[in-house]
Amino acid sequence: MKSPIIFALDTKEIDTAEKWILAASEHIDHFKIGLEFYLLHGSDGIERLQQQAEFELFLDLKLYDIPNTVKAAVESVARLKPKFLTVHASGGSAMISAAKSALPNGSITAVTVLTSFSEAEFTSLGFTQTIDQVATSWAKMAVSAGATSIVCSPFEVSSLRDALPKTVLITPGVRDVGDDHGDQVRVMTAQDAIRAGSDFVVIGRSITNLWDGSDKAMRTKIEQIRSSIN
Ligand code: C5P
């Protein structure tokens, strides 16, 4: 593995995604494709990227539906051989087991509480426990149901690491000091997230905001982040 960075290829353009992979591949071998790209280009678009470069696929579809529908959805993307495929932990254990049964060689990644939630907004949904408590109980349930990786904010990592020592913990919500937070609320630097116990950090806009058609600034930023966590 080149680094514990998962680069979020949040773009609608196949050409741009290809250029970003090439720009980053000296230091990064895990790339995340989410709804923005997938809904426009589908599995064929991802296969086109896979033909251009060899990389580990983190397919971030955040599936959430009844177990039978999720199982069929996972079957539809299994040919892409994702290393990680996301489902919402809140879909429950039957849904997660169904997803696992359709992807025996990949890791079902359960997304706990989105990193865009503040504690106040989370409470307003009717939850009486803290984000940390809910994320920990959802993560334990998800792992019992067959998930082998968890997405959480860097702030929940230490609780989850204690509760689930062998599970792969993946944290978005990563920003450098001085970076724009955008819609992310619970953020930390990559260095702090790894120190707290993350196995991987997901980074998108901190890198992609520097894209201006040339990859120079982007490459410099990737090198900086990579050296901060080594
Ligand atoms: O641009 P930024 O670094 O905020 O991107 C974070 C990426 O991680 C986005 O693609 C987003 O969909 C994803 N993500 C997240 N929070 C989660 C799960 C995934 O921000 N809980």
Short mmCIF file of C-alpha atoms and ligand atoms in Angstrom, two decimals:
data_model
loop_
_atom_site.label_atom_id
_atom_site.label_comp_id
_atom_site.label_asym_id
_atom_site.label_seq_id
_atom_site.Cartn_x
_atom_site.Cartn_y
_atom_site.Cartn_z
CA MET A 1 0.00 0.00 0.00
CA LYS A 2 1.41 3.38 -1.00
CA SER A 3 -0.30 5.40 1.75
CA PRO A 4 -3.40 5.33 3.97
CA ILE A 5 -5.05 7.98 1.80
CA ILE A 6 -8.26 7.32 -0.11
CA PHE A 7 -8.68 10.02 -2.75
CA ALA A 8 -12.35 10.98 -3.33
CA LEU A 9 -12.76 11.39 -7.09
CA ASP A 10 -15.73 13.72 -6.74
CA THR A 11 -16.16 14.86 -10.34
CA LYS A 12 -18.72 14.32 -13.09
CA GLU A 13 -16.06 14.05 -15.79
CA ILE A 14 -14.32 10.82 -16.70
CA ASP A 15 -11.35 12.69 -18.20
CA THR A 16 -10.85 14.67 -15.01
CA ALA A 17 -11.06 11.54 -12.87
CA GLU A 18 -8.43 9.91 -15.09
CA LYS A 19 -6.11 12.90 -14.74
CA TRP A 20 -6.55 12.97 -10.96
CA ILE A 21 -5.70 9.26 -10.70
CA LEU A 22 -2.56 9.78 -12.75
CA ALA A 23 -1.56 12.87 -10.75
CA ALA A 24 -1.98 11.04 -7.44
CA SER A 25 -0.82 7.55 -8.22
CA GLU A 26 2.76 8.07 -7.13
CA HIS A 27 1.49 8.32 -3.53
CA ILE A 28 -2.06 6.96 -3.53
CA ASP A 29 -3.48 3.61 -4.65
CA HIS A 30 -7.02 3.79 -3.20
CA PHE A 31 -9.60 5.87 -5.06
CA LYS A 32 -13.17 6.52 -4.02
CA ILE A 33 -15.96 6.84 -6.55
CA GLY A 34 -19.28 8.11 -5.30
CA LEU A 35 -22.74 8.96 -6.50
CA GLU A 36 -21.75 12.06 -8.48
CA PHE A 37 -19.67 9.98 -10.88
CA TYR A 38 -21.55 6.68 -10.65
CA LEU A 39 -25.02 8.03 -11.42
CA LEU A 40 -23.77 9.69 -14.58
CA HIS A 41 -21.34 7.08 -15.91
CA GLY A 42 -22.33 3.85 -14.17
CA SER A 43 -20.22 0.73 -14.02
CA ASP A 44 -19.00 1.26 -17.59
CA GLY A 45 -17.44 4.58 -16.57
CA ILE A 46 -15.66 2.93 -13.66
CA GLU A 47 -14.41 0.14 -15.91
CA ARG A 48 -12.98 2.78 -18.22
CA LEU A 49 -10.99 4.20 -15.30
CA GLN A 50 -9.88 0.69 -14.31
CA GLN A 51 -8.55 0.14 -17.83
CA GLN A 52 -6.42 3.30 -17.58
CA ALA A 53 -4.77 2.55 -14.25
CA GLU A 54 -4.50 -0.12 -11.62
CA PHE A 55 -6.04 0.98 -8.34
CA GLU A 56 -8.08 -0.24 -5.39
CA LEU A 57 -11.72 0.78 -5.75
CA PHE A 58 -13.66 2.27 -2.86
CA LEU A 59 -17.19 2.33 -4.23
CA ASP A 60 -19.18 4.81 -2.16
CA LEU A 61 -22.81 4.18 -3.05
CA LYS A 62 -24.05 4.31 0.56
CA LEU A 63 -26.74 1.74 -0.12
CA TYR A 64 -29.84 1.79 2.09
CA ASP A 65 -32.94 -0.26 1.26
CA ILE A 66 -34.64 -3.53 2.16
CA PRO A 67 -32.21 -6.49 2.29
CA ASN A 68 -33.36 -8.09 -0.97
CA THR A 69 -32.96 -4.85 -2.92
CA VAL A 70 -29.54 -4.13 -1.44
CA LYS A 71 -28.38 -7.68 -2.23
CA ALA A 72 -29.43 -7.25 -5.87
CA ALA A 73 -27.78 -3.81 -6.04
CA VAL A 74 -24.51 -5.26 -4.74
CA GLU A 75 -24.73 -8.08 -7.32
CA SER A 76 -25.02 -5.39 -10.02
CA VAL A 77 -21.68 -3.81 -9.06
CA ALA A 78 -19.79 -6.96 -7.96
CA ARG A 79 -18.07 -7.24 -11.37
CA LEU A 80 -16.17 -4.03 -10.55
CA LYS A 81 -14.49 -5.95 -7.69
CA PRO A 82 -14.61 -3.09 -5.18
CA LYS A 83 -12.22 -3.52 -2.27
CA PHE A 84 -14.68 -1.45 -0.20
CA LEU A 85 -18.40 -0.93 -0.87
CA THR A 86 -20.42 1.35 1.39
CA VAL A 87 -23.86 0.75 2.88
CA HIS A 88 -25.55 2.76 5.62
CA ALA A 89 -25.10 1.06 9.01
CA SER A 90 -28.57 2.33 9.94
CA GLY A 91 -30.01 -0.10 7.36
CA GLY A 92 -29.57 -2.78 10.03
CA SER A 93 -28.05 -6.22 10.34
CA ALA A 94 -30.25 -8.08 7.81
CA MET A 95 -29.43 -5.51 5.13
CA ILE A 96 -25.71 -5.67 5.88
CA SER A 97 -25.67 -9.50 5.84
CA ALA A 98 -27.49 -9.45 2.50
CA ALA A 99 -24.89 -7.05 1.09
CA LYS A 100 -22.06 -9.26 2.38
CA SER A 101 -23.56 -12.36 0.79
CA ALA A 102 -23.39 -10.66 -2.62
CA LEU A 103 -19.76 -9.51 -2.22
CA PRO A 104 -17.89 -12.37 -0.55
CA ASN A 105 -14.45 -11.14 -1.67
CA GLY A 106 -14.89 -7.45 -0.89
CA SER A 107 -15.28 -5.49 2.31
CA ILE A 108 -18.74 -4.22 3.14
CA THR A 109 -18.11 -0.81 4.66
CA ALA A 110 -20.78 0.43 7.05
CA VAL A 111 -21.19 4.21 7.16
CA THR A 112 -22.15 5.30 10.68
CA VAL A 113 -23.06 8.96 11.29
CA LEU A 114 -22.23 11.29 8.39
CA THR A 115 -19.37 13.67 9.10
CA SER A 116 -21.58 16.58 8.02
CA PHE A 117 -23.77 16.17 11.12
CA SER A 118 -23.28 18.38 14.14
CA GLU A 119 -24.36 17.04 17.53
CA ALA A 120 -27.28 19.54 17.53
CA GLU A 121 -28.55 18.52 14.11
CA PHE A 122 -28.23 14.85 15.07
CA THR A 123 -30.29 15.42 18.23
CA SER A 124 -32.95 17.20 16.18
CA LEU A 125 -33.55 13.92 14.31
CA GLY A 126 -34.77 12.41 17.57
CA PHE A 127 -31.64 10.63 18.75
CA THR A 128 -31.20 10.78 22.51
CA GLN A 129 -27.65 9.39 22.57
CA THR A 130 -24.53 11.22 21.38
CA ILE A 131 -23.06 10.71 17.91
CA ASP A 132 -20.19 8.78 19.52
CA GLN A 133 -22.58 6.39 21.31
CA VAL A 134 -24.76 5.82 18.25
CA ALA A 135 -21.78 5.38 15.91
CA THR A 136 -20.25 2.83 18.30
CA SER A 137 -23.41 0.74 18.64
CA TRP A 138 -24.15 0.85 14.89
CA ALA A 139 -20.55 -0.15 14.13
CA LYS A 140 -20.66 -3.13 16.51
CA MET A 141 -23.94 -4.30 15.01
CA ALA A 142 -22.59 -3.86 11.46
CA VAL A 143 -19.45 -5.89 12.19
CA SER A 144 -21.52 -8.69 13.76
CA ALA A 145 -23.59 -8.72 10.55
CA GLY A 146 -20.56 -9.11 8.28
CA ALA A 147 -19.14 -5.62 7.66
CA THR A 148 -15.34 -5.59 7.91
CA SER A 149 -14.81 -1.85 7.62
CA ILE A 150 -16.50 1.22 9.09
CA VAL A 151 -16.75 4.86 8.06
CA CYS A 152 -16.91 7.33 10.93
CA SER A 153 -15.68 10.82 11.72
CA PRO A 154 -12.17 11.16 13.18
CA PHE A 155 -13.80 12.09 16.49
CA GLU A 156 -15.36 8.64 16.91
CA VAL A 157 -12.26 6.69 15.92
CA SER A 158 -10.81 6.17 19.36
CA SER A 159 -14.10 4.79 20.78
CA LEU A 160 -14.53 2.54 17.75
CA ARG A 161 -10.90 1.37 17.89
CA ASP A 162 -11.44 0.25 21.50
CA ALA A 163 -14.71 -1.48 20.66
CA LEU A 164 -13.54 -3.08 17.39
CA PRO A 165 -9.77 -3.63 17.45
CA LYS A 166 -9.62 -5.64 14.19
CA THR A 167 -12.00 -3.62 12.02
CA VAL A 168 -10.74 -1.27 9.31
CA LEU A 169 -11.68 2.29 10.32
CA ILE A 170 -12.01 4.86 7.54
CA THR A 171 -12.47 8.55 8.22
CA PRO A 172 -13.63 11.30 5.89
CA GLY A 173 -13.98 14.80 7.36
CA VAL A 174 -10.28 15.46 6.90
CA ARG A 175 -8.95 18.98 6.39
CA ASP A 176 -5.56 20.67 6.59
CA VAL A 177 -5.26 23.65 8.97
CA GLY A 178 -6.63 26.66 7.06
CA ASP A 179 -8.61 24.61 4.50
CA ASP A 180 -12.24 25.48 3.83
CA HIS A 181 -14.47 23.04 5.78
CA GLY A 182 -17.28 23.20 3.20
CA ASP A 183 -20.22 21.12 4.46
CA GLN A 184 -18.10 18.99 6.79
CA VAL A 185 -18.61 19.75 10.48
CA ARG A 186 -16.58 17.19 12.43
CA VAL A 187 -13.15 17.63 10.86
CA MET A 188 -9.53 16.86 11.84
CA THR A 189 -6.19 16.90 10.06
CA ALA A 190 -5.05 13.68 8.38
CA GLN A 191 -2.17 13.43 10.84
CA ASP A 192 -4.50 13.68 13.87
CA ALA A 193 -7.00 11.24 12.37
CA ILE A 194 -4.29 8.62 11.83
CA ARG A 195 -2.90 9.23 15.33
CA ALA A 196 -6.40 8.74 16.74
CA GLY A 197 -6.52 5.29 15.12
CA SER A 198 -7.85 5.66 11.56
CA ASP A 199 -6.58 3.06 9.11
CA PHE A 200 -7.48 5.27 6.14
CA VAL A 201 -8.37 8.91 5.64
CA VAL A 202 -10.69 9.95 2.81
CA ILE A 203 -9.66 13.24 1.25
CA GLY A 204 -11.50 15.08 -1.51
CA ARG A 205 -11.78 18.84 -1.68
CA SER A 206 -8.57 19.57 0.26
CA ILE A 207 -6.84 18.16 -2.82
CA THR A 208 -9.32 18.64 -5.67
CA ASN A 209 -9.95 22.34 -4.92
CA LEU A 210 -6.39 22.90 -6.13
CA TRP A 211 -7.13 21.49 -9.59
CA ASP A 212 -6.94 24.17 -12.27
CA GLY A 213 -6.29 21.99 -15.28
CA SER A 214 -2.72 21.50 -14.11
CA ASP A 215 -1.85 18.95 -11.44
CA LYS A 216 1.10 20.87 -9.97
CA ALA A 217 -0.58 22.32 -6.86
CA MET A 218 -2.48 19.10 -6.31
CA ARG A 219 0.68 17.00 -6.36
CA THR A 220 2.39 19.31 -3.89
CA LYS A 221 -0.58 19.06 -1.51
CA ILE A 222 -0.66 15.25 -1.77
CA GLU A 223 3.06 15.10 -0.97
CA GLN A 224 2.54 17.41 2.03
CA ILE A 225 -0.32 15.34 3.42
CA ARG A 226 1.51 12.09 2.80
CA SER A 227 4.65 13.26 4.58
CA SER A 228 2.57 14.57 7.52
CA ILE A 229 1.26 11.07 8.21
CA ASN A 230 4.43 9.07 7.68
O1 C5P B 1 -14.33 16.80 -0.11
P1 C5P B 1 -14.30 16.00 1.15
O2 C5P B 1 -12.90 15.68 1.63
O3 C5P B 1 -15.17 16.56 2.22
O4 C5P B 1 -14.92 14.60 0.69
C1 C5P B 1 -15.27 13.62 1.57
C2 C5P B 1 -15.83 12.47 0.80
O5 C5P B 1 -16.18 11.45 1.71
C3 C5P B 1 -17.07 12.77 -0.02
O6 C5P B 1 -16.97 12.05 -1.23
C4 C5P B 1 -18.21 12.25 0.82
O7 C5P B 1 -19.27 11.74 0.05
C5 C5P B 1 -17.56 11.12 1.60
N1 C5P B 1 -18.13 10.80 2.89
C6 C5P B 1 -18.27 11.72 3.91
N2 C5P B 1 -18.83 11.36 5.11
C7 C5P B 1 -19.23 10.13 5.31
C8 C5P B 1 -19.06 9.19 4.29
C9 C5P B 1 -18.49 9.55 3.10
O8 C5P B 1 -17.86 12.87 3.76
N3 C5P B 1 -19.71 9.77 6.49
#
